[in-house]
PDB file of C-alpha atoms in Angstrom:
ATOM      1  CA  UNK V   1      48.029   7.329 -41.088  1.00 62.00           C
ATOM      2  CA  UNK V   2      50.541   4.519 -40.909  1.00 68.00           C
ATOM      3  CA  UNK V   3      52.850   6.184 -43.326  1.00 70.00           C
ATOM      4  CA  UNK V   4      53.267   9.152 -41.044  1.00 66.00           C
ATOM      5  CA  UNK V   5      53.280   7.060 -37.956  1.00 62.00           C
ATOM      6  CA  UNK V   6      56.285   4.857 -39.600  1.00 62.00           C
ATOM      7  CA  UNK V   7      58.037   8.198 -40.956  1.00 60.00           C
ATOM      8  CA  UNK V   8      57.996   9.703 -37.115  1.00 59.00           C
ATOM      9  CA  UNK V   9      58.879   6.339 -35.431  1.00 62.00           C
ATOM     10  CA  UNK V  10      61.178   3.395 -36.711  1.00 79.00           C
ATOM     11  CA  UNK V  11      58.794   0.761 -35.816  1.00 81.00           C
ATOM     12  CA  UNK V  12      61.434  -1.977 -36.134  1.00 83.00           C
ATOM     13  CA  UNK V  13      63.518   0.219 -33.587  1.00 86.00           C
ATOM     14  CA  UNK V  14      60.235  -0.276 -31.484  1.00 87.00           C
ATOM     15  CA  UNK V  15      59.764  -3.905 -31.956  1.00 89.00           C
ATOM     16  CA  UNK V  16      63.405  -4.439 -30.682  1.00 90.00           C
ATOM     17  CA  UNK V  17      63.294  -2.911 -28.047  1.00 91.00           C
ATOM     18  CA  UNK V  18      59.748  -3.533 -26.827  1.00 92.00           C
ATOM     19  CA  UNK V  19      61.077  -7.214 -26.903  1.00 93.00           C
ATOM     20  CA  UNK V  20      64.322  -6.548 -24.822  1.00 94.00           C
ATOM     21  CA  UNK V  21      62.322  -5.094 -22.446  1.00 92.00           C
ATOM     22  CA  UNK V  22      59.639  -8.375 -22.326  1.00 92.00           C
ATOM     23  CA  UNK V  23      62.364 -10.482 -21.736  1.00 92.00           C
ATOM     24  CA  UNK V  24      64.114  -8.073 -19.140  1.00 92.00           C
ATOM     25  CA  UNK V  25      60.448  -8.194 -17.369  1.00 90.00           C
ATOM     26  CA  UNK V  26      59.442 -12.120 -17.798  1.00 91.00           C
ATOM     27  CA  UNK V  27      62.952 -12.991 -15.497  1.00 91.00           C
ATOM     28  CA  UNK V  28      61.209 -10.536 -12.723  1.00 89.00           C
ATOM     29  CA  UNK V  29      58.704 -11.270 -10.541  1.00 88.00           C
ATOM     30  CA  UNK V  30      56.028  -8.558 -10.476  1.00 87.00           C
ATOM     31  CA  UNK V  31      58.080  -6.383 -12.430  1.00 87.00           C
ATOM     32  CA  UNK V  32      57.310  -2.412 -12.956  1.00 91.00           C
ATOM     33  CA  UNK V  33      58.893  -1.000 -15.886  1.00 93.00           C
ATOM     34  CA  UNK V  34      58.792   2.740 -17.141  1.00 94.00           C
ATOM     35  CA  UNK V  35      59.640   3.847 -20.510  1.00 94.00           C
ATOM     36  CA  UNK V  36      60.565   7.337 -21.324  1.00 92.00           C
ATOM     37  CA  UNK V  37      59.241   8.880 -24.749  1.00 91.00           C
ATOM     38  CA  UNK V  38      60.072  11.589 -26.912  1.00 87.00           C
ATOM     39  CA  UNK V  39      56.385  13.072 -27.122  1.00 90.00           C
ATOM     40  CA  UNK V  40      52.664  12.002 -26.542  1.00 92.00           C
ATOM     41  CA  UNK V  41      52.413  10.769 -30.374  1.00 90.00           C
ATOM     42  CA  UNK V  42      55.593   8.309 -28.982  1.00 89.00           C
ATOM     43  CA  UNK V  43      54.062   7.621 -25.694  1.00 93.00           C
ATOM     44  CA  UNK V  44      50.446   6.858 -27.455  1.00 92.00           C
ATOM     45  CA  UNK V  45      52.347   4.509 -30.331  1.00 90.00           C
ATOM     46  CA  UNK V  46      55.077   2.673 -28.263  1.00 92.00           C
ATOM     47  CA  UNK V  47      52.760   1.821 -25.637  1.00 93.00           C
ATOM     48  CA  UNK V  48      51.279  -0.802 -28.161  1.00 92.00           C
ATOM     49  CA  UNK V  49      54.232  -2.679 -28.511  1.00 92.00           C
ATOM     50  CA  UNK V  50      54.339  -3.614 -24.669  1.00 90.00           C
ATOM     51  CA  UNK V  51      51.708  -5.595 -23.289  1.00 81.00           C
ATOM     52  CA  UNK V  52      49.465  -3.909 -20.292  1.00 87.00           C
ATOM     53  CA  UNK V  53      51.399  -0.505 -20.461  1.00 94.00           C
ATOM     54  CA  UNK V  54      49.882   2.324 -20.325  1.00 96.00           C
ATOM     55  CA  UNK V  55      50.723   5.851 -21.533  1.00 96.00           C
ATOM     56  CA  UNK V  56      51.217   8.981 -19.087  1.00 96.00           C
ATOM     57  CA  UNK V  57      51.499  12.070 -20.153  1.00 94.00           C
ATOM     58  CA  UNK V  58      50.214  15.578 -20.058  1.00 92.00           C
ATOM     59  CA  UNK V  59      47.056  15.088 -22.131  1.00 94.00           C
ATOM     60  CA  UNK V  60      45.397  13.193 -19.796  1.00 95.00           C
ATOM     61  CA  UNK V  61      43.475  14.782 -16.717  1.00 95.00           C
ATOM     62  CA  UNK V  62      45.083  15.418 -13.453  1.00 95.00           C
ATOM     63  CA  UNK V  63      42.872  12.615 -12.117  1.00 97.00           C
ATOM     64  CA  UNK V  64      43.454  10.246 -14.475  1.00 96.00           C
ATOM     65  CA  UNK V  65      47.699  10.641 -14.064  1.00 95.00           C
ATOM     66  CA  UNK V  66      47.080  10.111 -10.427  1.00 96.00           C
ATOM     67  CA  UNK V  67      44.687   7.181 -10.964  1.00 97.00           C
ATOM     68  CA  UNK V  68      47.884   5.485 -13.485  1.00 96.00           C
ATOM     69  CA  UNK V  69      50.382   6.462 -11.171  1.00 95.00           C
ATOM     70  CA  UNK V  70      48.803   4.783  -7.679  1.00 96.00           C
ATOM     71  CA  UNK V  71      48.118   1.864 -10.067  1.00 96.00           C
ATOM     72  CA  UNK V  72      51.512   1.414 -11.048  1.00 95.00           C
ATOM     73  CA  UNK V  73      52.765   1.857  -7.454  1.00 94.00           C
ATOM     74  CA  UNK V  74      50.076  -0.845  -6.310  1.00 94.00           C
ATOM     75  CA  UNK V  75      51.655  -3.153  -9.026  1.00 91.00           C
ATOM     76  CA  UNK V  76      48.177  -3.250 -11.314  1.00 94.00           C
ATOM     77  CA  UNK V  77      49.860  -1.328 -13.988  1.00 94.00           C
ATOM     78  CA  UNK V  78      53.545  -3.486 -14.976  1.00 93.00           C
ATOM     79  CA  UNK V  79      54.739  -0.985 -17.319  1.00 95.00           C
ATOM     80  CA  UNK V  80      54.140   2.987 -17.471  1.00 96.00           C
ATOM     81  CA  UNK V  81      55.730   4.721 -21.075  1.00 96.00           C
ATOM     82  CA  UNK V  82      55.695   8.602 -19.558  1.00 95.00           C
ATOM     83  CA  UNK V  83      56.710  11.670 -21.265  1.00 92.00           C
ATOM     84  CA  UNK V  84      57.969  14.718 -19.073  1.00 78.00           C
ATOM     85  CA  UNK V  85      56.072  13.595 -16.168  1.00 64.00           C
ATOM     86  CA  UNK V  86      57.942  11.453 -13.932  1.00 60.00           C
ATOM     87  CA  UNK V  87      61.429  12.426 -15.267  1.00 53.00           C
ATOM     88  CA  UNK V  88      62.094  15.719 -12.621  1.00 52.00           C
TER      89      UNK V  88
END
């Protein structure tokens, strides 16, 4: 529900800085961003804030984090918001 969602994530804290990092990418040509989350629940949410990102994280099948990762490397993908998978 969107009480729960707004109890486990400030969603102004969100909005903030899902904008800093819009204008960060709009002065970059082609640029490829990734985000770091706290959890999948974070990953899933914060992803909506950004436009074209795309969540990676444990959840999805092997396949699917390879298909999102060649992506981003190929530039399709601008912005990745991972949890625990491209952080070791």
């Amino acid at each position: 529900s969107r009480e729960l969602r707004e109890a486990l994530f400030d969603v102004e804290r969100n909005r903030v800085i899902a904008s800093k990092i819009r204008e960060k990418q709009k002065a970059i040509s082609r640029p490829r961003t990734i985000v770091f989350a706290q959890n999948i629940a974070h990953a899933e949410d914060f992803s909506r804030y950004l436009n074209d990102a795309i969540p990676l994280h444990s959840e999805l099948s092997r396949e699917e984090r390879r298909r999102i990762i060649m992506a981003f490397r190929a530039g399709e993908i601008p912005t990745i918001v991972a949890v625990d998978m491209l952080n070791e």
